[in-house]
Amino acid sequence: MKLFVYQLLFAGMLPGMLPEMGLAQSNVPIPEGVTVLSNQSYLPGGNDHQVMDIYLPADYDSSRSYPVVLAVHGGGWYSGDKAFDSHYMLSNTLAALLNTKEYIVASANYSLTTATTNPYPTAVNELKQAVKYLQTVTQAEGHTLSINSDKIGAFGGSSGGNLVEMLGAQNVVCAVTAFCGQSDLRLFLNADGSLKTGVPFYNEWYFGGTTGAETLANAKAASPITYIDGNDSAFLLVHGTADTTVPYENSVLLNNAVKEVNGQSTLISLGGSGHDAAAFVTQSTLSAVVAFFHENLLGRNPDVFRFQPNTSTADYSLPENWEEGFAPGYGDVAEIYGGTNKIELLRVANAQQLKIYGGSNTTVVKDRWQGTNIDGGATVTLENATLTSELACLVSETDGDAEIIVRDGGILNVHAYGLHLGTAPNGTGKVTIHEGGKVHTTTYVRIGSSHEGRTGKGELTLDGGELTIDNNNVLSVGYAQGAYGRMTVPKGTVLTGEMRIGDSGEGILNLFGGSVTVTGLITYVAAELGSTGTLNVDGGTLTGEYLLVGSRGEGFVHLSSGQITAKSNFNIGVYRGGKGDVLVTGGTLAAVDMNIGLGETTGAESLPPGTGILTLMGNSTLKLSGKLNVGNVHNSEEGVGTLNLVGSTARGEGKWESRTFTVGTKGTVQFLADATGLPTLTVAEEANIANGTWNLGLYGAVAAFSQTAPVTILDTGNLTGWEEGAWRNNGLWKIAQSGNDLVATLDESLKLGTVSSNFQIAFEMPAEKGWLEISPTDDATLLLELILAGDGNLVDLAEWMNAEFQKNPLTRSMKVVSSDRSLMIQSFSLGNSHVLGWDFTSYNAQNDTSFAVSSVANVPEPETGTFLLMTLVGFLIAKSHLFSQNRRFSRGKISCN
């Protein structure tokens, strides 16, 4: 465990940084309640340079013994004062130590150098006297000083770092922290003793001599590294790797020298930082410094506070420093075993850890936002214990990553103002619920929240526990505009009143097992304008009343296994500005009624009506006990809807069923063939299909189709409103009614030949519309060249075909490339016969062109860079659809785009 805290801090586990504290350079930030004893002379009859200020911590108790830390300012040995230094290292570190209420801190002056006065070894000797004074003084200005003379530490920066390193190397103090200290002054000199170019003049002032040899000797004597012998104090060295004033090499050499004699030394390297760097006073640096003194002056390794109840009673009182919050020090660990505790304010921050094993703990506060705050790299673990926050619980409130872990009988209760994960812009608030853990709130949970104008990132992982939200309150994933939330459920149960995945911000729910039950009215995926919501279901179940995908924002759902059930309506693309996109590659999607594109006047009139897309693959199941409406009219406004049915039920897996079926004038239905054939939609009662747009095949481009026999595309008990003319863009297909079914066949009169993987065909006459049957001998990728006749811009034709491809999930990744008077198209096959078709009739009519295919050639080897085209089948189609939509399955922000 030795040095565990600072090694942890600088292993990249505390990304949250504390900026410079904005202090006036001449002022030390004295914490409230601190007593300052100014200008105490540490040498009898001493001058103004031989005085120190002594700081007694708040709640100072003269009956206990305090360790002392001596602060030594920098300034090149020729400037500076005990009240400040130019790097803020003195003032900020002094404040951090006083905040712990564990130390008396003293800041000393010492003799400075001039062009004619070289204070080495005067300055070192004076500081040794300052240490002796602290070890013996008992009274100052009427105050009793209760100092543990065996526990003296020191810190300083730059030239002050050199001086405290000297105290440590000569074993004058127990522990030393040096910021960018001059460990070996010979590094500043040439071999003849002259000062190296670019080195500040005051370096030679401090140890200079009349001759080169004398200067070298003085530099050696003033270098802490020359005194290292294994009997030294513990060192914590902090140095910027880009320091040009005091090269980083100084601390590297000293750190290695101490370790070579089996001494204790830790080097914190601040990558890219210079000599006057804000990194010296970040939260992470200060945490490491305080933890270092805790270990070496208080004997904590790391600093663990263990509290156990009195054996005669179930109740006990926490230490006094818990009355205003748990904040014993940077990097501290507190462990509570049993008991029933009432904590006025629970704030865990600055890399602290709180572990509660057994017992019931309640936070009772007056301030709404100061119930339970977990912040700045902190972790709270609950195991067989209950923690109740009567007001709010904020995780990562202001800075840094923070987490609550609930497991093995642990219970987190939150009342009044709910559980907020992530309000800090530079951190992530996390809650992880393991097997046997429970999180319960009577109000709401916001994953990716906001507070006082800040928005942040939140993550909740349910790995076998329970999350319960009472009173029909809301679970928001991505609550605020600009916030990001992610919820992942490998297993376990969620019970909530309402759920919003993408409330006003960006939200992702990954349901990979377990169950989510929404007891309230609505489940939103992208609730508000500007929000984005993603629901990935790969196992497990989601059950709710109404499910709205793309209510006012942009929502996406991918169901690959498991089940999503809406007990009432499932609406995709609802209000103005709402965009919903649902992809089902497996599993079951069930509802009463489904509206794909729902006209609703709510929202700004300048925004488009609700736009919805539902794509069903051949191994998925859609079960509707009521109506399926594609482009529904609501409040006299039509929604824009597209239903993509991909693949045949020949596999015996895809089941797409509805009681009634209506397609509005802004509705589009596409029956898209994959390698198994065209799909079948079964309608139990009535199909009104006269108004919408109907597409068969792939816009006259590439259709993967395994047979030319008639295929039922709509199986209905009572077909109404249909006539052959209602089918548009049918291209190469003939549609006919057979009883109560619609049957599609490829027009044999348009078949112009068959091509295999080693066969080349030529036409006797140009064909504006036609198709070839592709019959590869094995799995193969064929590159076909369509040689064209007629007039027109071939580049424009290729762009039009590419645009047509983008309208369909089967062809979104395809690309057609023009070359001279031909089009290059790749045909990908898995050993099945399929169709390559084209239909330029509508394009020619609209663009006054006369394109037709005069011949087709099979190109054995495609030229590099000629084209990029793949007809995707199976789950590859799903991937094509997903990535073309630029959706996120995970976030490496949190996210992978």
Short mmCIF file of N, CA, C and O in Angstrom, two decimals, residues 362-445:
data_model
loop_
_atom_site.label_atom_id
_atom_site.label_comp_id
_atom_site.label_asym_id
_atom_site.label_seq_id
_atom_site.Cartn_x
_atom_site.Cartn_y
_atom_site.Cartn_z
N THR A 362 -27.97 7.96 7.39
CA THR A 362 -28.90 8.93 6.82
C THR A 362 -28.26 10.30 6.78
O THR A 362 -27.68 10.74 7.77
N THR A 363 -28.38 10.99 5.64
CA THR A 363 -27.93 12.38 5.57
C THR A 363 -29.14 13.28 5.79
O THR A 363 -30.16 13.15 5.12
N VAL A 364 -29.04 14.20 6.72
CA VAL A 364 -30.12 15.11 7.04
C VAL A 364 -29.57 16.52 6.92
O VAL A 364 -28.69 16.93 7.67
N VAL A 365 -30.06 17.29 5.94
CA VAL A 365 -29.52 18.62 5.70
C VAL A 365 -30.64 19.60 5.39
O VAL A 365 -31.78 19.22 5.17
N LYS A 366 -30.29 20.89 5.37
CA LYS A 366 -31.26 21.93 5.05
C LYS A 366 -31.12 22.41 3.61
O LYS A 366 -32.08 22.82 2.99
N ASP A 367 -29.90 22.40 3.12
CA ASP A 367 -29.62 22.90 1.77
C ASP A 367 -30.00 21.84 0.76
O ASP A 367 -29.52 20.71 0.80
N ARG A 368 -30.84 22.19 -0.19
CA ARG A 368 -31.34 21.24 -1.18
C ARG A 368 -30.24 20.48 -1.90
O ARG A 368 -30.33 19.29 -2.12
N TRP A 369 -29.15 21.18 -2.27
CA TRP A 369 -28.12 20.54 -3.08
C TRP A 369 -26.99 19.97 -2.25
O TRP A 369 -25.95 19.64 -2.78
N GLN A 370 -27.16 19.88 -0.95
CA GLN A 370 -26.08 19.35 -0.13
C GLN A 370 -26.57 18.16 0.69
O GLN A 370 -26.39 18.08 1.90
N GLY A 371 -27.23 17.25 0.00
CA GLY A 371 -27.64 16.02 0.66
C GLY A 371 -26.48 15.05 0.69
O GLY A 371 -25.78 14.92 1.68
N THR A 372 -26.23 14.40 -0.41
CA THR A 372 -25.10 13.49 -0.54
C THR A 372 -24.38 13.85 -1.83
O THR A 372 -24.92 13.65 -2.91
N ASN A 373 -23.19 14.40 -1.74
CA ASN A 373 -22.43 14.83 -2.91
C ASN A 373 -21.17 14.00 -3.03
O ASN A 373 -20.32 14.01 -2.13
N ILE A 374 -21.06 13.27 -4.12
CA ILE A 374 -19.89 12.44 -4.39
C ILE A 374 -19.18 13.09 -5.56
O ILE A 374 -19.74 13.21 -6.64
N ASP A 375 -17.93 13.50 -5.37
CA ASP A 375 -17.33 14.39 -6.35
C ASP A 375 -15.83 14.15 -6.45
O ASP A 375 -15.23 13.48 -5.61
N GLY A 376 -15.24 14.68 -7.54
CA GLY A 376 -13.80 14.79 -7.68
C GLY A 376 -13.00 13.52 -7.48
O GLY A 376 -12.08 13.47 -6.68
N GLY A 377 -13.35 12.44 -8.19
CA GLY A 377 -12.58 11.21 -8.09
C GLY A 377 -12.96 10.33 -6.92
O GLY A 377 -12.30 9.33 -6.64
N ALA A 378 -14.02 10.69 -6.20
CA ALA A 378 -14.40 9.95 -5.00
C ALA A 378 -15.21 8.71 -5.35
O ALA A 378 -15.85 8.61 -6.40
N THR A 379 -15.22 7.74 -4.42
CA THR A 379 -15.98 6.51 -4.57
C THR A 379 -16.69 6.20 -3.25
O THR A 379 -16.08 6.30 -2.19
N VAL A 380 -17.96 5.84 -3.34
CA VAL A 380 -18.71 5.36 -2.18
C VAL A 380 -19.16 3.94 -2.48
O VAL A 380 -19.75 3.67 -3.53
N THR A 381 -18.87 3.02 -1.57
CA THR A 381 -19.25 1.62 -1.73
C THR A 381 -20.22 1.24 -0.61
O THR A 381 -19.92 1.45 0.57
N LEU A 382 -21.36 0.66 -0.98
CA LEU A 382 -22.35 0.19 -0.02
C LEU A 382 -22.44 -1.32 -0.11
O LEU A 382 -22.69 -1.87 -1.19
N GLU A 383 -22.25 -1.99 1.03
CA GLU A 383 -22.32 -3.45 1.07
C GLU A 383 -23.00 -3.86 2.37
O GLU A 383 -22.51 -3.56 3.46
N ASN A 384 -24.16 -4.51 2.24
CA ASN A 384 -24.96 -4.87 3.42
C ASN A 384 -25.22 -3.66 4.29
O ASN A 384 -25.20 -3.73 5.52
N ALA A 385 -25.41 -2.52 3.67
CA ALA A 385 -25.61 -1.26 4.39
C ALA A 385 -26.61 -0.41 3.63
O ALA A 385 -26.80 -0.57 2.43
N THR A 386 -27.22 0.51 4.36
CA THR A 386 -28.20 1.43 3.78
C THR A 386 -27.71 2.86 3.93
O THR A 386 -27.33 3.27 5.02
N LEU A 387 -27.74 3.59 2.85
CA LEU A 387 -27.43 5.02 2.88
C LEU A 387 -28.63 5.75 2.33
O LEU A 387 -29.07 5.48 1.20
N THR A 388 -29.19 6.66 3.11
CA THR A 388 -30.39 7.39 2.72
C THR A 388 -30.06 8.87 2.65
O THR A 388 -29.56 9.45 3.60
N SER A 389 -30.35 9.48 1.50
CA SER A 389 -30.20 10.92 1.34
C SER A 389 -31.60 11.52 1.35
O SER A 389 -32.40 11.26 0.45
N GLU A 390 -31.89 12.31 2.37
CA GLU A 390 -33.23 12.88 2.50
C GLU A 390 -33.51 13.91 1.42
O GLU A 390 -34.66 14.14 1.07
N LEU A 391 -32.46 14.52 0.89
CA LEU A 391 -32.67 15.50 -0.17
C LEU A 391 -32.07 14.96 -1.46
O LEU A 391 -32.48 13.93 -1.94
N ALA A 392 -31.09 15.63 -2.04
CA ALA A 392 -30.54 15.21 -3.33
C ALA A 392 -29.30 14.34 -3.13
O ALA A 392 -28.64 14.39 -2.09
N CYS A 393 -28.99 13.57 -4.14
CA CYS A 393 -27.72 12.85 -4.21
C CYS A 393 -27.09 13.19 -5.55
O CYS A 393 -27.64 12.82 -6.60
N LEU A 394 -25.97 13.91 -5.52
CA LEU A 394 -25.28 14.33 -6.74
C LEU A 394 -23.97 13.58 -6.86
O LEU A 394 -23.17 13.58 -5.92
N VAL A 395 -23.75 12.95 -8.00
CA VAL A 395 -22.52 12.21 -8.24
C VAL A 395 -21.76 12.93 -9.36
O VAL A 395 -22.28 13.06 -10.46
N SER A 396 -20.55 13.38 -9.07
CA SER A 396 -19.77 14.26 -9.93
C SER A 396 -20.50 15.59 -10.08
O SER A 396 -20.98 15.94 -11.15
N GLU A 397 -20.53 16.33 -8.98
CA GLU A 397 -21.27 17.58 -8.96
C GLU A 397 -20.50 18.71 -9.65
O GLU A 397 -21.06 19.47 -10.42
N THR A 398 -19.21 18.83 -9.35
CA THR A 398 -18.46 19.97 -9.88
C THR A 398 -17.23 19.59 -10.68
O THR A 398 -16.83 20.31 -11.57
N ASP A 399 -16.61 18.44 -10.38
CA ASP A 399 -15.34 18.15 -11.06
C ASP A 399 -14.99 16.68 -10.90
O ASP A 399 -15.23 16.08 -9.86
N GLY A 400 -14.41 16.11 -11.93
CA GLY A 400 -13.81 14.78 -11.83
C GLY A 400 -14.81 13.65 -11.88
O GLY A 400 -16.01 13.81 -11.70
N ASP A 401 -14.30 12.45 -12.12
CA ASP A 401 -15.12 11.24 -12.10
C ASP A 401 -15.45 10.87 -10.66
O ASP A 401 -14.63 11.01 -9.75
N ALA A 402 -16.66 10.37 -10.45
CA ALA A 402 -17.08 9.93 -9.12
C ALA A 402 -18.07 8.78 -9.30
O ALA A 402 -18.77 8.71 -10.32
N GLU A 403 -18.14 7.90 -8.30
CA GLU A 403 -18.95 6.70 -8.47
C GLU A 403 -19.53 6.23 -7.14
O GLU A 403 -18.89 6.34 -6.09
N ILE A 404 -20.75 5.71 -7.20
CA ILE A 404 -21.36 4.96 -6.10
C ILE A 404 -21.50 3.52 -6.56
O ILE A 404 -22.06 3.24 -7.62
N ILE A 405 -20.99 2.60 -5.74
CA ILE A 405 -21.07 1.16 -6.03
C ILE A 405 -21.99 0.53 -4.99
O ILE A 405 -21.74 0.66 -3.78
N VAL A 406 -23.03 -0.13 -5.45
CA VAL A 406 -24.01 -0.75 -4.55
C VAL A 406 -24.03 -2.24 -4.84
O VAL A 406 -24.26 -2.65 -5.98
N ARG A 407 -23.80 -3.05 -3.80
CA ARG A 407 -23.69 -4.49 -4.03
C ARG A 407 -24.02 -5.26 -2.76
O ARG A 407 -24.01 -4.71 -1.66
N ASP A 408 -24.31 -6.57 -2.92
CA ASP A 408 -24.39 -7.52 -1.81
C ASP A 408 -25.18 -6.97 -0.63
O ASP A 408 -24.67 -6.85 0.49
N GLY A 409 -26.44 -6.65 -0.85
CA GLY A 409 -27.27 -6.15 0.23
C GLY A 409 -27.18 -4.66 0.47
O GLY A 409 -27.81 -4.15 1.39
N GLY A 410 -26.43 -3.94 -0.34
CA GLY A 410 -26.35 -2.49 -0.21
C GLY A 410 -27.60 -1.83 -0.75
O GLY A 410 -28.18 -2.27 -1.75
N ILE A 411 -28.04 -0.75 -0.09
CA ILE A 411 -29.24 -0.03 -0.49
C ILE A 411 -28.94 1.47 -0.48
O ILE A 411 -28.44 2.01 0.51
N LEU A 412 -29.25 2.14 -1.58
CA LEU A 412 -29.16 3.59 -1.67
C LEU A 412 -30.56 4.14 -1.84
O LEU A 412 -31.26 3.83 -2.81
N ASN A 413 -31.02 4.94 -0.86
CA ASN A 413 -32.32 5.60 -0.92
C ASN A 413 -32.11 7.09 -1.14
O ASN A 413 -31.30 7.71 -0.47
N VAL A 414 -32.87 7.66 -2.07
CA VAL A 414 -32.78 9.10 -2.34
C VAL A 414 -34.19 9.66 -2.38
O VAL A 414 -35.06 9.12 -3.08
N HIS A 415 -34.40 10.76 -1.64
CA HIS A 415 -35.73 11.38 -1.57
C HIS A 415 -35.65 12.82 -2.07
O HIS A 415 -34.59 13.33 -2.44
N ALA A 416 -36.77 13.50 -2.06
CA ALA A 416 -36.91 14.94 -2.30
C ALA A 416 -36.45 15.38 -3.68
O ALA A 416 -37.27 15.57 -4.57
N TYR A 417 -35.13 15.51 -3.90
CA TYR A 417 -34.66 16.11 -5.14
C TYR A 417 -33.91 15.13 -6.02
O TYR A 417 -33.23 15.55 -6.96
N GLY A 418 -33.99 13.87 -5.74
CA GLY A 418 -33.58 12.87 -6.69
C GLY A 418 -32.09 12.59 -6.80
O GLY A 418 -31.24 13.21 -6.15
N LEU A 419 -31.78 11.62 -7.65
CA LEU A 419 -30.42 11.16 -7.90
C LEU A 419 -29.94 11.76 -9.22
O LEU A 419 -30.56 11.56 -10.26
N HIS A 420 -28.82 12.50 -9.17
CA HIS A 420 -28.27 13.16 -10.35
C HIS A 420 -26.89 12.59 -10.63
O HIS A 420 -25.99 12.68 -9.79
N LEU A 421 -26.69 12.06 -11.82
CA LEU A 421 -25.40 11.51 -12.20
C LEU A 421 -24.78 12.43 -13.24
O LEU A 421 -25.19 12.46 -14.40
N GLY A 422 -23.79 13.22 -12.81
CA GLY A 422 -23.04 14.03 -13.75
C GLY A 422 -23.62 15.41 -13.96
O GLY A 422 -24.49 15.59 -14.81
N THR A 423 -23.17 16.39 -13.18
CA THR A 423 -23.45 17.79 -13.49
C THR A 423 -22.16 18.54 -13.75
O THR A 423 -22.18 19.73 -14.00
N ALA A 424 -21.02 17.83 -13.68
CA ALA A 424 -19.72 18.46 -13.89
C ALA A 424 -19.31 18.33 -15.35
O ALA A 424 -19.35 17.24 -15.91
N PRO A 425 -18.89 19.42 -15.97
CA PRO A 425 -18.48 19.33 -17.39
C PRO A 425 -17.20 18.56 -17.60
O PRO A 425 -16.93 18.10 -18.70
N ASN A 426 -16.39 18.37 -16.53
CA ASN A 426 -15.10 17.71 -16.69
C ASN A 426 -15.03 16.36 -15.98
O ASN A 426 -13.95 15.89 -15.65
N GLY A 427 -16.15 15.75 -15.75
CA GLY A 427 -16.14 14.46 -15.07
C GLY A 427 -17.38 13.66 -15.42
O GLY A 427 -18.28 14.13 -16.10
N THR A 428 -17.41 12.42 -14.95
CA THR A 428 -18.54 11.54 -15.19
C THR A 428 -19.04 11.01 -13.86
O THR A 428 -18.27 10.49 -13.05
N GLY A 429 -20.34 11.15 -13.62
CA GLY A 429 -20.96 10.59 -12.43
C GLY A 429 -21.49 9.20 -12.72
O GLY A 429 -22.24 9.01 -13.68
N LYS A 430 -21.10 8.22 -11.90
CA LYS A 430 -21.45 6.84 -12.17
C LYS A 430 -22.14 6.21 -10.97
O LYS A 430 -21.81 6.49 -9.83
N VAL A 431 -23.09 5.34 -11.26
CA VAL A 431 -23.67 4.44 -10.26
C VAL A 431 -23.64 3.05 -10.86
O VAL A 431 -24.10 2.84 -11.99
N THR A 432 -23.09 2.11 -10.11
CA THR A 432 -23.04 0.72 -10.54
C THR A 432 -23.77 -0.12 -9.51
O THR A 432 -23.42 -0.10 -8.32
N ILE A 433 -24.77 -0.87 -9.96
CA ILE A 433 -25.58 -1.70 -9.07
C ILE A 433 -25.30 -3.16 -9.41
O ILE A 433 -25.65 -3.63 -10.50
N HIS A 434 -24.65 -3.84 -8.50
CA HIS A 434 -24.31 -5.24 -8.71
C HIS A 434 -25.37 -6.16 -8.11
O HIS A 434 -26.34 -5.70 -7.50
N GLU A 435 -25.17 -7.46 -8.26
CA GLU A 435 -26.09 -8.45 -7.73
C GLU A 435 -26.34 -8.20 -6.25
O GLU A 435 -25.40 -8.02 -5.47
N GLY A 436 -27.61 -8.16 -5.87
CA GLY A 436 -27.97 -7.95 -4.47
C GLY A 436 -28.04 -6.50 -4.06
O GLY A 436 -28.40 -6.20 -2.92
N GLY A 437 -27.70 -5.56 -4.95
CA GLY A 437 -27.76 -4.14 -4.63
C GLY A 437 -29.07 -3.53 -5.08
O GLY A 437 -29.71 -4.00 -6.03
N LYS A 438 -29.49 -2.46 -4.38
CA LYS A 438 -30.74 -1.79 -4.72
C LYS A 438 -30.54 -0.28 -4.66
O LYS A 438 -29.94 0.23 -3.73
N VAL A 439 -31.08 0.41 -5.65
CA VAL A 439 -31.16 1.86 -5.63
C VAL A 439 -32.64 2.22 -5.73
O VAL A 439 -33.35 1.75 -6.63
N HIS A 440 -33.09 3.06 -4.81
CA HIS A 440 -34.51 3.38 -4.72
C HIS A 440 -34.67 4.88 -4.53
O HIS A 440 -33.95 5.49 -3.73
N THR A 441 -35.57 5.49 -5.29
CA THR A 441 -35.84 6.90 -5.11
C THR A 441 -37.34 7.15 -5.19
O THR A 441 -38.05 6.48 -5.95
N THR A 442 -37.80 8.09 -4.39
CA THR A 442 -39.22 8.45 -4.42
C THR A 442 -39.49 9.58 -5.39
O THR A 442 -40.63 9.98 -5.57
N THR A 443 -38.43 10.10 -6.02
CA THR A 443 -38.63 11.19 -6.97
C THR A 443 -38.14 10.80 -8.36
O THR A 443 -38.85 10.16 -9.10
N TYR A 444 -36.90 11.12 -8.71
CA TYR A 444 -36.47 10.86 -10.08
C TYR A 444 -34.99 10.53 -10.12
O TYR A 444 -34.24 10.77 -9.17
N VAL A 445 -34.57 9.99 -11.28
CA VAL A 445 -33.17 9.72 -11.55
C VAL A 445 -32.82 10.42 -12.86
O VAL A 445 -33.52 10.27 -13.86
#
